[in-house]
Amino acid sequence: MLVKCKINSQKQLAQSSSSAWIKKHFKDLYPYGIDLELHHNYVVHAIQYYQIPFVYIYTSYVNFPRPYPLEFFEVVDARLSKYFCFGEIQGCPISSSLDPFISFKEWAENPDFFSDLVEGEDYTKVAQNYKEKLEVEFFNPNLNISEESAIILDPKMSWLFCPACTESWEVQTADEMTVCPSCELYYHNPFIKNAGEES
């Protein structure tokens, strides 16, 4: 799931048609403001429903995903990740109730995952692993995408050739994006039909 920021200040929130609940509780939830970039695309790492829908995303200031009202964004790609499953979580930063939650299995099944993620290295590794997977699963305009196409070397073995650095590698997943292991340029996966097209 990919969303684009359309609200990143209390002033914009006041001028929008957002719910009265988030307007009332904005200062309680974000006492120091929000660190979202207007018109920037964000990959969604979790979805929670508490009064209103919240999405968890990474910003450039913290190394874990934080919750923001879905109303702050325009949904660019509504597809849910193949890694997501349904759960219920309790004791997260926006609620003390048991709330419907969608994310990867380790988070959806562990009500303490978020607090442990903020404090624990083991949980950070799990979240970072999924972050890498989610960033390439669907088209992601935030990546350093090559203007040239990767060249198919062997369609039966799914091998690609990087025209930028002449490295070759095997694409082993059904992700829409793939990355050259040498120069770290991203490419649309040519083995996926309609790869790189926004929904």
XYZ file of C-alpha atoms in Angstrom, residues 4-194:
191
model
C 0.894 10.373 -0.554
C 0.921 13.068 2.132
C -1.685 15.813 1.696
C -1.734 17.203 5.279
C 1.399 17.877 7.320
C 0.427 20.687 9.681
C -2.319 21.600 12.138
C -3.181 24.607 9.969
C -3.816 22.380 6.946
C -5.792 20.007 9.139
C -8.036 22.849 10.323
C -8.748 23.802 6.703
C -9.484 20.234 5.603
C -12.606 18.110 5.857
C -10.919 15.704 8.285
C -12.845 14.232 11.189
C -13.589 16.279 14.287
C -11.925 13.571 16.396
C -8.454 14.016 14.902
C -8.770 17.810 14.998
C -9.654 17.612 18.689
C -6.829 15.211 19.598
C -4.098 16.443 17.244
C -2.030 18.177 19.933
C -2.288 15.179 22.262
C -1.112 12.784 19.558
C 1.532 15.046 18.020
C 2.683 17.547 20.668
C 5.809 18.337 18.634
C 4.086 18.446 15.269
C 4.346 15.847 12.519
C 7.382 15.018 10.424
C 5.641 14.298 7.128
C 6.750 15.760 3.801
C 3.900 17.214 1.764
C 3.278 15.315 -1.527
C 5.811 12.637 -0.535
C 4.935 8.969 -1.076
C 5.094 6.569 1.873
C 4.910 2.785 2.029
C 2.380 1.594 4.634
C 3.775 -0.924 7.139
C 0.654 -1.402 9.261
C -2.977 -0.306 9.494
C -4.893 0.199 12.731
C -8.442 1.256 13.433
C -8.935 3.327 16.573
C -11.751 5.899 16.249
C -10.413 6.496 12.718
C -8.005 4.512 10.496
C -4.292 5.010 11.157
C -1.384 3.958 8.943
C 2.129 3.267 10.230
C 4.909 4.683 8.066
C 8.603 5.453 8.277
C 9.659 9.085 8.126
C 13.177 10.404 7.741
C 13.512 11.207 11.459
C 12.910 7.864 13.195
C 14.001 4.270 12.563
C 10.597 2.698 13.240
C 7.153 3.234 11.673
C 4.862 5.693 13.465
C 1.044 6.003 13.298
C -0.629 8.797 11.345
C -4.318 9.256 10.467
C -5.105 7.913 7.024
C -6.872 11.239 6.448
C -3.440 12.879 6.165
C -2.869 10.974 2.925
C -4.185 10.203 -0.509
C -4.123 6.473 -1.269
C -1.941 5.990 -4.359
C -1.909 2.186 -4.395
C -4.513 0.385 -2.262
C -3.100 -3.134 -2.638
C -2.243 -4.866 0.619
C 1.067 -6.648 1.031
C 1.233 -10.430 0.748
C 3.055 -10.293 4.107
C 0.080 -8.709 5.900
C -2.315 -10.553 8.171
C -5.077 -9.504 10.535
C -4.664 -9.212 14.277
C -5.621 -7.156 17.289
C -3.182 -5.090 19.305
C -3.338 -3.442 22.694
C -1.236 -0.824 24.427
C 0.023 0.958 21.324
C 0.843 4.692 21.289
C -2.626 5.817 20.213
C -4.853 3.479 22.200
C -5.106 1.297 25.288
C -8.010 -0.738 23.891
C -7.883 -3.884 21.776
C -7.948 -2.587 18.204
C -8.202 -4.218 14.761
C -4.754 -4.276 13.172
C -3.177 -5.348 9.874
C 0.559 -5.839 9.464
C 3.174 -8.554 9.120
C 2.648 -11.647 11.276
C 5.194 -10.874 14.017
C 3.555 -7.508 14.705
C -0.092 -8.465 14.208
C 0.208 -11.320 16.701
C 2.249 -9.507 19.360
C 0.509 -6.693 21.301
C 3.879 -5.563 22.708
C 5.669 -5.435 19.361
C 5.568 -1.648 18.962
C 6.967 -0.832 22.392
C 9.635 -3.516 21.955
C 10.384 -2.172 18.482
C 11.080 1.288 19.878
C 13.439 -0.157 22.512
C 14.718 -3.509 21.226
C 17.305 -4.358 18.594
C 15.825 -7.785 17.775
C 12.473 -6.259 16.867
C 14.191 -3.540 14.844
C 15.851 -6.234 12.722
C 12.482 -7.888 12.070
C 10.889 -4.570 11.093
C 13.843 -3.606 8.877
C 13.646 -6.957 7.106
C 9.994 -6.310 6.249
C 10.784 -2.703 5.340
C 13.174 -3.932 2.646
C 10.571 -6.401 1.346
C 7.701 -3.900 1.325
C 9.745 -1.253 -0.497
C 10.147 -3.463 -3.588
C 6.932 -5.498 -3.493
C 4.976 -2.920 -5.519
C 6.012 0.079 -7.621
C 7.713 2.595 -5.328
C 8.599 6.055 -6.744
C 10.820 6.803 -3.708
C 13.490 4.394 -4.912
C 16.514 5.290 -7.025
C 14.978 3.859 -10.220
C 17.104 3.515 -13.336
C 15.896 5.290 -16.467
C 17.126 2.310 -18.470
C 15.557 -1.123 -18.273
C 17.328 -4.133 -16.864
C 18.199 -6.601 -19.618
C 16.850 -10.129 -19.460
C 19.784 -12.560 -19.804
C 17.959 -15.827 -19.238
C 14.158 -15.812 -19.030
C 14.000 -19.419 -17.823
C 16.316 -18.736 -14.873
C 15.080 -15.136 -14.295
C 18.529 -13.581 -14.696
C 18.907 -9.835 -15.293
C 21.797 -7.668 -16.457
C 22.421 -4.135 -15.127
C 23.346 -1.760 -17.985
C 24.794 0.733 -15.473
C 27.473 -1.492 -13.920
C 27.331 -4.758 -15.956
C 26.395 -6.839 -12.902
C 23.985 -9.742 -13.358
C 21.668 -11.273 -10.793
C 18.753 -13.661 -10.437
C 15.322 -12.329 -9.576
C 13.885 -14.827 -7.112
C 10.638 -13.120 -6.139
C 7.419 -11.852 -7.675
C 8.156 -8.267 -6.595
C 7.440 -5.444 -9.032
C 10.819 -3.840 -8.293
C 14.282 -5.365 -8.163
C 17.665 -3.946 -7.187
C 21.096 -4.471 -8.689
C 23.243 -6.008 -5.911
C 26.319 -4.113 -7.123
C 25.348 -0.491 -7.828
C 22.011 -0.586 -5.919
C 20.021 0.904 -8.783
C 16.399 -0.196 -8.779
C 14.608 -1.536 -11.836
C 11.074 -2.477 -12.752
C 11.006 -6.253 -12.721
C 10.594 -7.196 -16.406
C 9.274 -10.644 -15.465
C 6.172 -9.100 -13.882
C 3.360 -8.138 -16.227
C 2.665 -4.376 -16.030
